[in-house]
Coordinates of C-alpha atoms in Angstrom, one line a residue:
X21 CA 107.7 46.3 -71.7
X22 CA 109.0 44.0 -69.0
X23 CA 108.7 40.3 -69.1
X24 CA 106.2 40.3 -66.2
X25 CA 103.9 42.7 -68.0
X26 CA 104.1 40.7 -71.2
X27 CA 103.2 37.5 -69.3
X28 CA 100.2 39.2 -67.8
X29 CA 99.0 40.3 -71.3
X30 CA 99.5 36.8 -72.7
X31 CA 97.6 35.3 -69.7
X32 CA 94.8 37.8 -70.2
X33 CA 94.5 37.0 -73.9
X34 CA 94.5 33.3 -73.1
X35 CA 91.8 33.6 -70.6
X36 CA 89.7 35.7 -72.9
X37 CA 90.0 33.2 -75.7
X38 CA 89.4 30.1 -73.5
X39 CA 85.8 29.8 -72.4
X40 CA 86.5 26.4 -70.7
X41 CA 88.8 28.2 -68.3
X42 CA 87.1 31.6 -67.8
X43 CA 83.5 30.2 -67.7
X44 CA 83.6 28.3 -64.4
X45 CA 80.5 26.4 -63.4
X46 CA 79.8 28.9 -60.6
X47 CA 80.0 31.9 -62.9
X48 CA 77.9 30.2 -65.6
X49 CA 75.2 29.5 -63.0
X50 CA 75.3 33.1 -61.8
X51 CA 75.1 34.7 -65.3
X52 CA 72.4 32.2 -66.2
X53 CA 70.3 33.3 -63.2
X54 CA 70.8 36.9 -64.0
X55 CA 69.7 36.4 -67.5
X56 CA 66.7 34.4 -66.4
X57 CA 65.7 37.2 -64.0
X58 CA 66.2 39.8 -66.6
X59 CA 63.9 37.9 -69.0
X60 CA 61.3 37.5 -66.4
X61 CA 61.3 41.2 -65.6
X62 CA 61.0 42.1 -69.3
X63 CA 58.2 39.6 -69.6
X64 CA 56.4 41.1 -66.7
X65 CA 56.8 44.6 -68.1
X66 CA 55.5 43.4 -71.5
X67 CA 52.6 41.7 -69.7
X68 CA 51.8 44.9 -67.7
X69 CA 51.4 46.9 -70.9
X70 CA 48.7 44.5 -72.0
X71 CA 46.8 44.5 -68.8
X72 CA 43.3 45.7 -69.2
X73 CA 43.0 46.9 -65.7
X74 CA 45.9 49.2 -66.0
X75 CA 44.8 50.5 -69.4
X76 CA 41.4 51.3 -68.0
X77 CA 42.7 53.5 -65.1
X78 CA 45.9 54.9 -66.7
X79 CA 44.1 58.0 -68.2
X80 CA 43.0 59.0 -64.7
X81 CA 46.5 58.6 -63.1
X82 CA 49.2 61.3 -63.2
X83 CA 52.0 59.0 -64.2
X84 CA 52.7 57.9 -67.8
X85 CA 53.7 54.6 -69.4
X86 CA 56.2 54.0 -72.1
X87 CA 57.9 50.7 -73.1
X88 CA 55.9 48.9 -70.4
X89 CA 57.4 51.2 -67.7
X90 CA 55.5 53.6 -65.5
X91 CA 57.3 56.8 -64.7
X92 CA 57.1 60.5 -63.8
X93 CA 58.2 63.0 -66.5
X94 CA 61.7 64.2 -65.8
X95 CA 60.7 67.7 -64.7
X96 CA 58.3 66.2 -62.1
X97 CA 61.0 63.9 -60.8
X98 CA 63.3 66.9 -60.3
X99 CA 60.5 68.9 -58.5
X100 CA 59.7 66.0 -56.2
X101 CA 63.4 65.4 -55.4
X102 CA 63.6 69.1 -54.4
X103 CA 60.6 68.7 -52.1
X104 CA 62.1 65.5 -50.6
X105 CA 65.3 67.3 -49.7
X106 CA 63.4 69.7 -47.5
X107 CA 62.7 73.5 -47.4
X108 CA 66.4 74.5 -47.3
X109 CA 66.7 73.1 -50.9
X110 CA 63.2 73.5 -52.2
X111 CA 62.4 76.8 -50.4
X112 CA 58.9 75.5 -49.8
X113 CA 58.2 76.8 -46.3
X114 CA 54.7 78.4 -46.7
X115 CA 51.3 77.6 -48.1
X116 CA 51.7 80.2 -50.8
X117 CA 55.0 78.7 -52.0
X118 CA 53.7 75.2 -51.7
X119 CA 50.9 76.0 -54.0
X120 CA 53.3 77.6 -56.4
X121 CA 55.3 74.3 -56.4
X122 CA 52.1 72.4 -57.0
X123 CA 51.3 74.6 -60.0
X124 CA 54.8 74.0 -61.5
X125 CA 54.4 70.2 -61.1
X126 CA 50.9 70.4 -62.7
X127 CA 52.4 72.4 -65.6
X128 CA 55.0 69.7 -66.1
X129 CA 52.1 67.2 -66.4
X130 CA 50.3 69.5 -68.9
X131 CA 47.4 70.0 -66.4
X132 CA 45.6 73.2 -66.9
X133 CA 45.5 75.6 -63.9
X134 CA 42.0 76.6 -65.1
X135 CA 40.6 73.2 -64.0
X136 CA 41.3 74.0 -60.4
X137 CA 38.6 75.6 -58.2
X138 CA 38.8 79.4 -57.8
X139 CA 40.5 80.6 -54.6
X140 CA 42.4 77.3 -54.2
X141 CA 45.8 79.1 -53.8
X142 CA 44.2 81.4 -51.2
X143 CA 42.8 78.4 -49.4
X144 CA 46.3 76.7 -49.2
X145 CA 47.8 80.0 -48.0
X146 CA 45.1 80.6 -45.4
X147 CA 45.4 77.1 -43.9
X148 CA 49.1 76.6 -43.8
X149 CA 50.1 80.2 -43.1
X150 CA 47.4 81.4 -40.8
X151 CA 45.3 78.6 -39.4
X152 CA 48.3 76.4 -38.5
X153 CA 50.4 77.5 -35.5
X154 CA 54.0 78.4 -36.2
X155 CA 55.2 75.1 -34.7
X156 CA 52.7 73.0 -36.7
X157 CA 53.7 74.8 -39.9
X158 CA 57.4 74.2 -39.2
X159 CA 56.9 70.5 -38.7
X160 CA 54.7 70.3 -41.8
X161 CA 57.2 71.9 -44.1
X162 CA 60.3 70.4 -42.6
X163 CA 59.1 66.8 -42.0
X164 CA 55.8 66.0 -43.7
X165 CA 56.2 67.7 -47.1
X166 CA 59.7 66.1 -47.7
X167 CA 58.2 62.7 -46.7
X168 CA 55.4 63.2 -49.2
X169 CA 57.9 64.2 -51.9
X170 CA 59.8 60.9 -51.3
X171 CA 56.5 58.9 -51.3
X172 CA 55.4 60.4 -54.6
X173 CA 58.7 59.6 -56.2
X174 CA 58.0 55.9 -55.4
X175 CA 54.5 56.0 -56.9
X176 CA 55.5 54.5 -60.3
X177 CA 57.3 51.6 -58.6
X178 CA 54.5 51.1 -56.1
X179 CA 52.1 50.8 -59.0
X180 CA 54.3 48.4 -60.9
X181 CA 54.7 46.2 -57.8
X182 CA 50.9 46.4 -57.3
X183 CA 50.2 45.0 -60.8
X184 CA 52.8 42.4 -60.6
X185 CA 51.1 41.0 -57.4
X186 CA 47.5 41.9 -58.1
X187 CA 46.4 38.4 -59.2
X188 CA 48.0 36.7 -56.3
X189 CA 46.2 38.5 -53.5
X190 CA 43.3 36.2 -53.0
X191 CA 45.3 33.0 -53.6
X192 CA 42.3 31.0 -54.9
X193 CA 42.1 28.4 -57.6
X194 CA 40.3 30.6 -60.1
X195 CA 41.8 33.8 -61.6
X196 CA 40.2 36.8 -59.9
X197 CA 41.4 40.2 -60.9
X198 CA 42.2 42.5 -58.0
X199 CA 44.3 45.1 -59.8
X200 CA 43.5 48.9 -59.7
X201 CA 41.1 49.5 -62.5
X202 CA 38.0 51.5 -63.4
X203 CA 35.0 49.7 -61.8
X204 CA 32.1 50.9 -63.9
X205 CA 28.4 50.6 -63.1
X206 CA 27.1 47.0 -63.2
X207 CA 30.7 45.6 -63.1
X208 CA 31.0 43.6 -60.0
X209 CA 34.6 43.3 -58.9
X210 CA 37.1 43.9 -56.2
X211 CA 40.4 45.9 -55.9
X212 CA 43.1 45.3 -53.4
X213 CA 45.4 48.3 -52.7
X214 CA 48.4 48.4 -50.3
X215 CA 48.0 51.1 -47.7
X216 CA 51.3 52.6 -48.8
X217 CA 50.0 52.9 -52.4
X218 CA 46.8 54.5 -51.0
X219 CA 49.0 57.0 -49.2
X220 CA 50.8 57.9 -52.4
X221 CA 47.5 58.3 -54.3
X222 CA 46.2 60.6 -51.6
X223 CA 49.5 62.5 -51.7
X224 CA 48.7 63.1 -55.4
X225 CA 45.3 64.4 -54.3
X226 CA 46.8 66.9 -51.9
X227 CA 49.1 68.1 -54.7
X228 CA 46.1 68.2 -57.2
X229 CA 48.0 66.0 -59.7
X230 CA 45.1 63.8 -61.0
X231 CA 43.8 64.6 -64.5
X232 CA 40.1 65.6 -64.2
X233 CA 39.1 66.5 -67.7
X234 CA 36.9 63.4 -68.2
X235 CA 35.8 62.5 -64.7
X236 CA 32.4 64.2 -64.8
X237 CA 31.4 62.4 -68.1
X238 CA 32.6 59.1 -66.5
X239 CA 30.3 59.7 -63.4
X240 CA 33.4 59.8 -61.2
X241 CA 33.8 61.9 -58.1
X242 CA 36.3 64.7 -57.8
X243 CA 39.6 63.4 -56.4
X244 CA 41.9 66.4 -56.1
X245 CA 41.8 68.4 -52.9
X246 CA 41.4 71.8 -54.6
X247 CA 37.8 72.1 -53.7
X248 CA 38.4 71.0 -50.2
X249 CA 40.6 74.1 -49.8
X250 CA 38.5 76.3 -52.0
X251 CA 34.8 75.8 -52.4
X252 CA 32.0 73.2 -52.1
X253 CA 31.0 70.8 -54.9
X254 CA 27.5 72.3 -55.4
X255 CA 27.5 74.3 -58.7
X256 CA 24.8 76.7 -57.4
X257 CA 26.9 77.6 -54.3
X258 CA 28.7 81.0 -54.6
X259 CA 31.6 82.5 -52.6
X260 CA 32.1 79.3 -50.7
X261 CA 35.9 79.3 -50.5
X262 CA 37.7 78.6 -47.3
X263 CA 39.4 81.9 -47.8
X264 CA 36.3 83.9 -48.6
X265 CA 33.7 82.1 -46.4
X266 CA 35.7 80.6 -43.5
X267 CA 34.0 78.0 -41.3
X268 CA 35.4 76.0 -38.4
X269 CA 33.9 72.7 -39.7
X270 CA 35.8 73.1 -43.0
X271 CA 39.0 73.9 -41.2
X272 CA 38.4 70.7 -39.1
X273 CA 37.8 68.6 -42.2
X274 CA 41.2 69.7 -43.6
X275 CA 42.8 69.1 -40.2
X276 CA 41.7 65.5 -40.3
X277 CA 43.4 65.0 -43.7
X278 CA 46.6 66.9 -42.6
X279 CA 46.7 64.7 -39.4
X280 CA 46.5 61.6 -41.6
X281 CA 49.6 62.8 -43.6
X282 CA 51.4 63.6 -40.4
X283 CA 50.8 60.1 -39.1
X284 CA 51.8 58.2 -42.3
X285 CA 54.9 60.4 -42.9
X286 CA 56.4 59.2 -39.6
X287 CA 55.1 55.6 -39.6
X288 CA 53.9 54.2 -42.9
X289 CA 51.0 51.8 -42.3
X290 CA 51.3 48.2 -43.4
X291 CA 48.6 46.0 -44.8
X292 CA 46.0 46.3 -47.5
X293 CA 42.5 47.7 -48.2
X294 CA 39.9 46.0 -50.4
X295 CA 37.3 48.0 -52.3
X296 CA 34.4 46.1 -54.0
X297 CA 31.5 47.0 -56.2
X298 CA 28.6 44.7 -55.3
X299 CA 25.8 44.1 -57.8
X300 CA 22.5 42.3 -57.6
X301 CA 22.0 41.4 -61.3
X302 CA 18.7 42.5 -62.8
X303 CA 18.7 39.4 -65.0
X304 CA 18.7 35.9 -63.5
X305 CA 22.1 34.3 -62.6
X306 CA 22.4 30.7 -61.6
X307 CA 25.3 31.5 -59.3
X308 CA 24.2 34.8 -57.7
X309 CA 21.2 36.2 -55.9
X310 CA 19.4 38.4 -58.5
X311 CA 17.6 41.7 -57.9
X312 CA 14.5 40.6 -55.7
X313 CA 10.9 41.4 -56.6
X314 CA 8.1 42.0 -54.1
X315 CA 7.1 38.3 -54.2
X316 CA 10.7 37.4 -53.0
X317 CA 10.1 39.5 -49.9
X318 CA 6.5 38.7 -49.2
X319 CA 7.1 34.9 -49.2
X320 CA 10.4 34.9 -47.3
X321 CA 10.4 32.4 -44.4
X322 CA 13.7 33.7 -42.9
X323 CA 13.3 34.7 -39.2
X324 CA 14.1 38.2 -38.2
X325 CA 17.5 38.8 -36.6
X326 CA 18.2 40.5 -33.3
X327 CA 17.5 44.2 -33.1
X328 CA 19.8 46.2 -30.8
X329 CA 19.3 49.9 -30.1
X330 CA 22.1 52.3 -29.0
X331 CA 20.9 55.7 -28.0
X332 CA 24.5 57.1 -27.6
X333 CA 27.7 56.7 -29.5
X334 CA 28.4 56.5 -33.2
X335 CA 28.5 53.6 -35.7
X336 CA 32.2 53.7 -36.0
X337 CA 32.5 53.4 -32.2
X338 CA 31.0 49.9 -32.2
X339 CA 33.5 47.4 -30.6
X340 CA 32.4 44.3 -32.5
X341 CA 32.9 43.2 -36.1
X342 CA 29.7 44.6 -37.5
X343 CA 29.5 45.9 -41.0
X344 CA 29.3 49.8 -40.6
X345 CA 26.8 51.4 -42.9
X346 CA 27.9 54.5 -44.8
X347 CA 24.9 56.7 -45.5
X348 CA 26.3 57.3 -48.9
X349 CA 25.7 59.6 -51.8
X350 CA 25.4 57.7 -55.1
X351 CA 28.7 59.2 -55.8
X352 CA 31.0 57.6 -53.2
X353 CA 32.1 60.1 -50.7
X354 CA 29.4 62.7 -51.4
X355 CA 30.7 66.1 -50.4
X356 CA 33.7 64.8 -48.5
X357 CA 36.1 66.8 -50.7
X358 CA 33.8 69.8 -50.9
X359 CA 31.8 71.3 -48.1
X360 CA 29.6 68.4 -47.1
X361 CA 29.9 67.4 -43.4
X362 CA 27.3 64.8 -42.5
X363 CA 27.7 61.1 -41.8
X364 CA 29.4 60.0 -44.9
X365 CA 31.7 63.0 -45.2
X366 CA 32.7 62.7 -41.6
X367 CA 33.6 59.1 -41.9
X368 CA 35.8 59.8 -44.9
X369 CA 37.6 62.6 -43.0
X370 CA 38.5 60.4 -39.9
X371 CA 39.4 57.5 -42.2
X372 CA 40.9 59.2 -45.3
X373 CA 41.9 55.9 -46.9
X374 CA 38.3 55.7 -47.9
X375 CA 38.9 58.5 -50.4
X376 CA 40.9 56.1 -52.6
X377 CA 37.7 54.6 -53.8
X378 CA 36.6 57.9 -55.2
X379 CA 39.4 57.5 -57.8
X380 CA 37.9 54.6 -59.7
X381 CA 34.4 53.7 -58.5
X382 CA 31.7 55.3 -60.6
X383 CA 28.3 56.3 -59.4
X384 CA 26.1 53.6 -57.9
X385 CA 22.9 52.4 -59.5
X386 CA 19.9 51.1 -57.6
X387 CA 21.1 47.6 -57.6
X388 CA 24.6 48.3 -56.4
X389 CA 26.6 48.9 -53.2
X390 CA 30.3 49.5 -52.4
X391 CA 32.1 47.4 -49.7
X392 CA 35.4 48.6 -48.2
X393 CA 37.4 46.6 -45.8
X394 CA 40.7 47.5 -44.0
X395 CA 40.8 51.3 -43.5
X396 CA 42.1 52.7 -40.3
X397 CA 40.7 55.5 -38.3
X398 CA 43.2 58.3 -37.6
X399 CA 41.2 61.2 -36.0
X400 CA 38.8 61.9 -33.2
X401 CA 36.0 64.4 -33.6
X402 CA 33.0 66.0 -31.9
X403 CA 29.8 67.4 -33.4
X404 CA 28.0 67.0 -36.6
X405 CA 27.5 69.2 -39.7
X406 CA 28.3 72.8 -38.8
X407 CA 29.4 71.8 -35.3
X408 CA 31.9 69.2 -36.6
X409 CA 35.3 69.7 -34.9
X410 CA 38.6 67.8 -35.2
X411 CA 39.6 66.8 -31.6
X412 CA 43.0 65.1 -32.0
X413 CA 44.6 61.8 -32.7
X414 CA 42.7 58.4 -32.6
X415 CA 44.5 55.1 -32.0
X416 CA 42.7 52.4 -34.0
X417 CA 43.1 49.0 -32.2
X418 CA 41.2 46.8 -34.6
X419 CA 42.8 43.5 -35.4
X420 CA 43.9 42.4 -38.9
X421 CA 42.5 39.6 -40.9
X422 CA 44.5 36.9 -42.8
X423 CA 44.6 39.1 -45.9
X424 CA 46.2 41.9 -44.1
X425 CA 43.1 44.1 -43.8
X426 CA 42.2 45.8 -40.6
X427 CA 38.8 44.4 -39.4
X428 CA 36.8 47.5 -40.2
X429 CA 34.1 46.7 -42.7
X430 CA 32.2 49.6 -44.3
X431 CA 29.4 49.3 -46.8
X432 CA 28.2 52.4 -48.8
X433 CA 24.5 52.4 -49.8
X434 CA 22.8 55.4 -51.2
X435 CA 19.2 56.1 -50.2
X436 CA 16.6 58.1 -52.1
X437 CA 17.2 61.8 -51.8
X438 CA 14.3 64.1 -50.8
X439 CA 11.8 61.3 -51.5
X440 CA 8.7 63.0 -50.0
X441 CA 5.5 60.9 -50.1
X442 CA 6.8 58.7 -52.9
X443 CA 9.0 56.8 -50.4
X444 CA 5.8 55.0 -49.2
X445 CA 4.9 53.7 -52.7
X446 CA 5.8 49.9 -53.0
X447 CA 8.1 50.6 -56.0
X448 CA 10.4 52.8 -53.8
X449 CA 10.1 50.7 -50.7
X450 CA 11.4 47.8 -52.9
X451 CA 14.2 50.0 -54.2
X452 CA 15.4 50.9 -50.7
X453 CA 15.2 47.4 -49.3
X454 CA 17.0 45.9 -52.3
X455 CA 19.7 48.6 -52.0
X456 CA 20.3 47.7 -48.3
X457 CA 20.1 44.0 -49.1
X458 CA 22.8 44.4 -51.7
X459 CA 25.0 46.1 -49.2
X460 CA 24.4 43.5 -46.4
X461 CA 24.5 40.4 -48.5
X462 CA 27.5 38.1 -48.7
X463 CA 26.9 36.1 -51.8
X464 CA 29.5 33.4 -50.9
X465 CA 27.7 32.8 -47.6
X466 CA 24.5 32.2 -49.4
X467 CA 26.2 29.6 -51.7
X468 CA 27.5 27.8 -48.6
X469 CA 24.1 27.7 -47.0
X470 CA 22.7 26.3 -50.2
X471 CA 25.3 23.6 -50.2
X472 CA 24.5 22.6 -46.6
X473 CA 20.8 22.6 -47.6
X474 CA 21.5 20.1 -50.4
X475 CA 23.8 17.9 -48.3
X476 CA 21.1 17.6 -45.6
X477 CA 18.2 17.1 -47.9
X478 CA 16.3 20.0 -46.2
X479 CA 13.5 21.9 -47.8
X480 CA 13.8 25.6 -48.3
X481 CA 11.3 26.2 -45.5
X482 CA 13.4 24.2 -43.1
X483 CA 16.5 25.9 -44.2
X484 CA 15.1 29.4 -43.9
X485 CA 13.5 28.8 -40.5
X486 CA 16.6 27.4 -38.8
X487 CA 19.5 29.4 -40.2
X488 CA 19.4 32.1 -37.6
X489 CA 17.1 30.6 -34.9
X490 CA 19.9 28.3 -33.8
X491 CA 22.0 31.3 -32.6
X492 CA 19.4 32.0 -29.9
X493 CA 19.0 28.4 -28.8
X494 CA 21.4 26.7 -26.4
X495 CA 23.0 23.4 -27.3
X496 CA 21.2 21.7 -24.4
X497 CA 17.8 22.6 -25.9
X498 CA 18.6 21.1 -29.3
X499 CA 17.6 17.5 -29.6
X500 CA 17.4 17.0 -33.3
X501 CA 20.6 15.2 -34.4
X502 CA 20.4 16.6 -37.9
X503 CA 20.2 20.1 -36.7
X504 CA 23.2 19.6 -34.4
X505 CA 25.1 18.4 -37.5
X506 CA 23.9 21.6 -39.4
X507 CA 25.0 23.8 -36.5
X508 CA 28.5 22.3 -36.4
X509 CA 28.8 22.7 -40.2
X510 CA 27.6 26.3 -39.8
X511 CA 30.2 27.1 -37.1
X512 CA 33.0 25.9 -39.3
X513 CA 32.1 28.4 -42.0
X514 CA 34.0 31.6 -42.6
X515 CA 34.3 33.8 -39.6
X516 CA 32.3 36.5 -41.4
X517 CA 29.0 34.6 -40.6
X518 CA 28.9 36.2 -37.2
X519 CA 29.2 39.7 -38.4
X520 CA 26.2 41.9 -37.9
X521 CA 25.2 45.3 -39.2
X522 CA 25.8 48.6 -37.4
X523 CA 23.6 51.3 -38.8
X524 CA 21.3 54.2 -37.9
X525 CA 19.1 56.8 -39.5
X526 CA 20.1 55.9 -43.1
X527 CA 18.5 58.1 -45.7
X528 CA 17.1 60.5 -43.1
X529 CA 18.2 63.9 -41.9
X530 CA 19.9 65.5 -45.0
X531 CA 18.3 62.9 -47.4
X532 CA 14.8 63.5 -46.0
X533 CA 13.6 60.0 -45.4
X534 CA 11.3 58.6 -42.7
X535 CA 13.4 57.1 -39.9
X536 CA 10.8 54.5 -38.8
X537 CA 10.4 53.3 -42.4
X538 CA 14.2 53.1 -43.0
X539 CA 14.8 51.3 -39.7
X540 CA 12.3 48.5 -40.6
X541 CA 13.7 48.3 -44.1
X542 CA 17.2 47.9 -42.9
X543 CA 16.1 45.2 -40.3
X544 CA 14.4 43.3 -43.0
X545 CA 17.4 43.5 -45.4
X546 CA 19.9 42.5 -42.6
X547 CA 17.7 39.5 -41.7
X548 CA 17.3 38.3 -45.3
X549 CA 21.1 38.6 -45.7
X550 CA 21.5 36.2 -42.8
X551 CA 23.2 38.8 -40.6
X552 CA 22.8 37.7 -36.9
X553 CA 22.0 41.1 -35.6
X554 CA 21.5 44.7 -36.4
X555 CA 22.9 47.4 -34.1
X556 CA 20.9 50.6 -34.6
X557 CA 22.4 53.9 -33.5
X558 CA 19.8 56.6 -33.1
X559 CA 22.3 59.4 -32.5
X560 CA 19.8 60.7 -30.0
X561 CA 18.0 62.0 -33.2
X562 CA 20.2 65.1 -33.0
X563 CA 20.3 65.2 -36.8
X564 CA 16.5 65.3 -37.0
X565 CA 15.9 67.7 -34.1
X566 CA 18.3 70.3 -35.4
X567 CA 17.5 70.4 -39.1
X568 CA 18.3 74.0 -39.5
X569 CA 22.0 73.2 -38.7
X570 CA 22.4 70.7 -41.5
X571 CA 24.4 72.4 -44.2
X572 CA 23.4 69.8 -46.8
X573 CA 19.7 70.2 -45.8
X574 CA 20.0 74.0 -46.3
X575 CA 21.7 73.6 -49.6
X576 CA 19.0 71.3 -50.9
X577 CA 16.2 73.4 -49.2
X578 CA 14.5 70.2 -48.1
X579 CA 10.7 70.4 -47.4
X580 CA 9.8 67.7 -44.9
X581 CA 6.5 66.9 -46.3
X582 CA 7.0 63.1 -46.0
X583 CA 6.6 62.9 -42.3
X584 CA 6.2 65.2 -39.3
X585 CA 9.3 65.4 -37.1
X586 CA 6.9 65.8 -34.1
X587 CA 6.0 62.1 -34.3
X588 CA 9.6 61.5 -33.2
X589 CA 9.4 63.8 -30.2
X590 CA 9.0 60.7 -28.0
X591 CA 12.0 58.4 -27.3
X592 CA 12.4 56.9 -30.8
X593 CA 15.0 54.4 -29.5
X594 CA 12.7 53.2 -26.7
X595 CA 9.7 52.9 -29.1
X596 CA 11.5 50.9 -31.7
X597 CA 12.9 48.6 -29.0
X598 CA 9.4 47.9 -27.7
X599 CA 8.1 47.2 -31.2
X600 CA 11.0 45.1 -32.2
X601 CA 10.7 43.0 -29.0
X602 CA 7.1 42.4 -29.6
X603 CA 7.6 41.4 -33.2
X604 CA 10.4 39.0 -32.2
X605 CA 8.1 37.5 -29.5
X606 CA 5.6 36.7 -32.2
X607 CA 8.3 34.9 -34.3
X608 CA 7.5 36.9 -37.4
X609 CA 9.5 36.1 -40.5
X610 CA 10.9 38.6 -43.0
X611 CA 7.8 38.0 -45.1
X612 CA 5.4 38.7 -42.3
X613 CA 7.0 42.1 -41.5
X614 CA 7.4 43.0 -45.1
X615 CA 3.7 42.4 -45.7
X616 CA 2.7 44.6 -42.8
X617 CA 5.1 47.3 -44.0
X618 CA 3.6 47.3 -47.4
X619 CA 0.1 47.5 -46.0
X620 CA 1.1 50.5 -44.0
X621 CA 3.0 52.2 -46.8
X622 CA 0.0 51.8 -49.1
X623 CA -2.3 53.4 -46.6
X624 CA 0.2 56.2 -46.0
X625 CA 0.7 56.9 -49.7
X626 CA -3.1 57.1 -50.1
X627 CA -3.5 59.4 -47.1
X628 CA -5.5 56.9 -45.1
X629 CA -3.1 57.3 -42.2
X630 CA -0.7 60.0 -41.1
X631 CA 1.0 58.3 -38.1
X632 CA 4.3 56.7 -38.1
X633 CA 4.7 52.9 -38.7
X634 CA 5.5 52.1 -35.1
X635 CA 2.3 53.8 -33.8
X636 CA 0.3 52.3 -36.7
X637 CA 1.5 48.8 -35.8
X638 CA 1.3 49.1 -32.0
X639 CA -1.1 51.9 -31.1
X640 CA -0.9 50.8 -27.4
X641 CA 2.5 52.4 -27.2
X642 CA 0.9 55.7 -27.8
X643 CA -2.1 55.1 -25.6
X644 CA -4.4 53.4 -28.0
X645 CA -5.6 49.8 -28.4
X646 CA -3.1 47.4 -29.9
X647 CA -3.5 46.3 -33.5
X648 CA -2.7 42.7 -32.5
X649 CA -3.1 40.8 -29.3
X650 CA 0.1 39.5 -27.7
X651 CA -0.9 36.0 -28.7
X652 CA -1.7 36.8 -32.3
X653 CA 0.5 37.2 -35.4
X654 CA -0.6 38.5 -38.8

């Protein structure tokens, strides 16, 4: 050994045994920081294992957790890596081989192939190998499938990041949980999901990776896409596979979903989506509006809001910031992932991010609604039900709010199904108006109104009568100083106060309700919820005039005993505009119109009248004498 080598060894031993020399202040700070970060990471992981929200949803997710870490089983990781490398490595270049790869991944997750719908494999083969053009198929397998493989590999880390930040989303003083969790019936709450996480979850749906053994018992919707490619959700439907019973509308539904994956694989959307279960408590709550009774409605002094009618266009085409009503099934999404293709299912196809709610939102009860904010529309379409067709890309230009959500607000409310004559009984009119009220109500807004009421020393009558009237009164006409003060306070409230309701024939067509009854019910609910206007889309009543084309109507074999469609042969939009204008000219309150509606419904349920509400209220529109003079009110 040379002298130089010996010196280096001695210096090395000296440095190793001399902390004061080797542990410089800079290195000590660096190692201390690393240690602190490692401790924080371990603490977060231990905390995640104890999270009730994660524990509630974990049995319904395809990933597993061990030692506070979420991960894919090793065989799944390898399979996804192969997909991510492209068809030259994975050999996945057809629908048949894709489904074989899906089955292999499902086997690695111990998911039974028997739980998939019959003909699922044939449906995947038919769509990707025959219905797609050769160029579409090439791009799908060379570009989109590898991108989805990479995205699913990131699902565990996306979920961990989600839970680490879940309680910070709202940035409010009180702790409000926003993490992904099971939101059961009567459990009011909100979940915020990044749009990238939603994309990963929908990728799992496409690959049929969600466990489904307990979803039915939990009153949860199907979430895998096997039935979308195979058959409808209705247990009494036979031979309804895409392969065995091809239909263009079913192909178009799948094309909407595939188009979504094509878009997000090349440009992952930013921002978040919020999904909220809203509940009107049956029992009294000092801080919340409870489930109203008939007296609540009959004594309401709140004025009716504006009523706008649109005889063309669709709800989702509205250019303002109105809440868009989803004519929902009690199971969110209805037949979206089966063979359903009416209003709700179409909305879910053109905005597939809505499907994420089907993962964790159980069936709605009569006092519940579901509110979803932030989804993007990706597809254009034409037609309705059997005539539904995918017609290409859609560029959604809605702005984003300060929480990162696109300003698209959708509320899902389920109406009575096939109600017949019982829909005119007060009990069921009350059920429907409270359902709509739950969906349209913004509880926080009510609390702010109550605070202003107390600060100004107003009575409830003064409060109710002026809250919406001011919007139709110019500042020059207002002479009361206190009211001007109220108006200024009102205008400084959250922006959401000026958001109306965009709706239409909710609970009609496939559900079998009376459009005139439902229109008035929604108007009352929107007014009571302090919405400034209701924009009513009649759809030209196509859905009512072509009942034979409604697949859902055929499946349920509806008998339209509740009302005669012939009463709508006139211009429904024109009639309701005339009636609404007359009612507003009389300055009716919510209570006034409710009482008239109950009087009509009672007569209708007893068989004392057979005409629609509009004709009963204003016979002059139909060539008879008016029930009220223009100068009278009830």
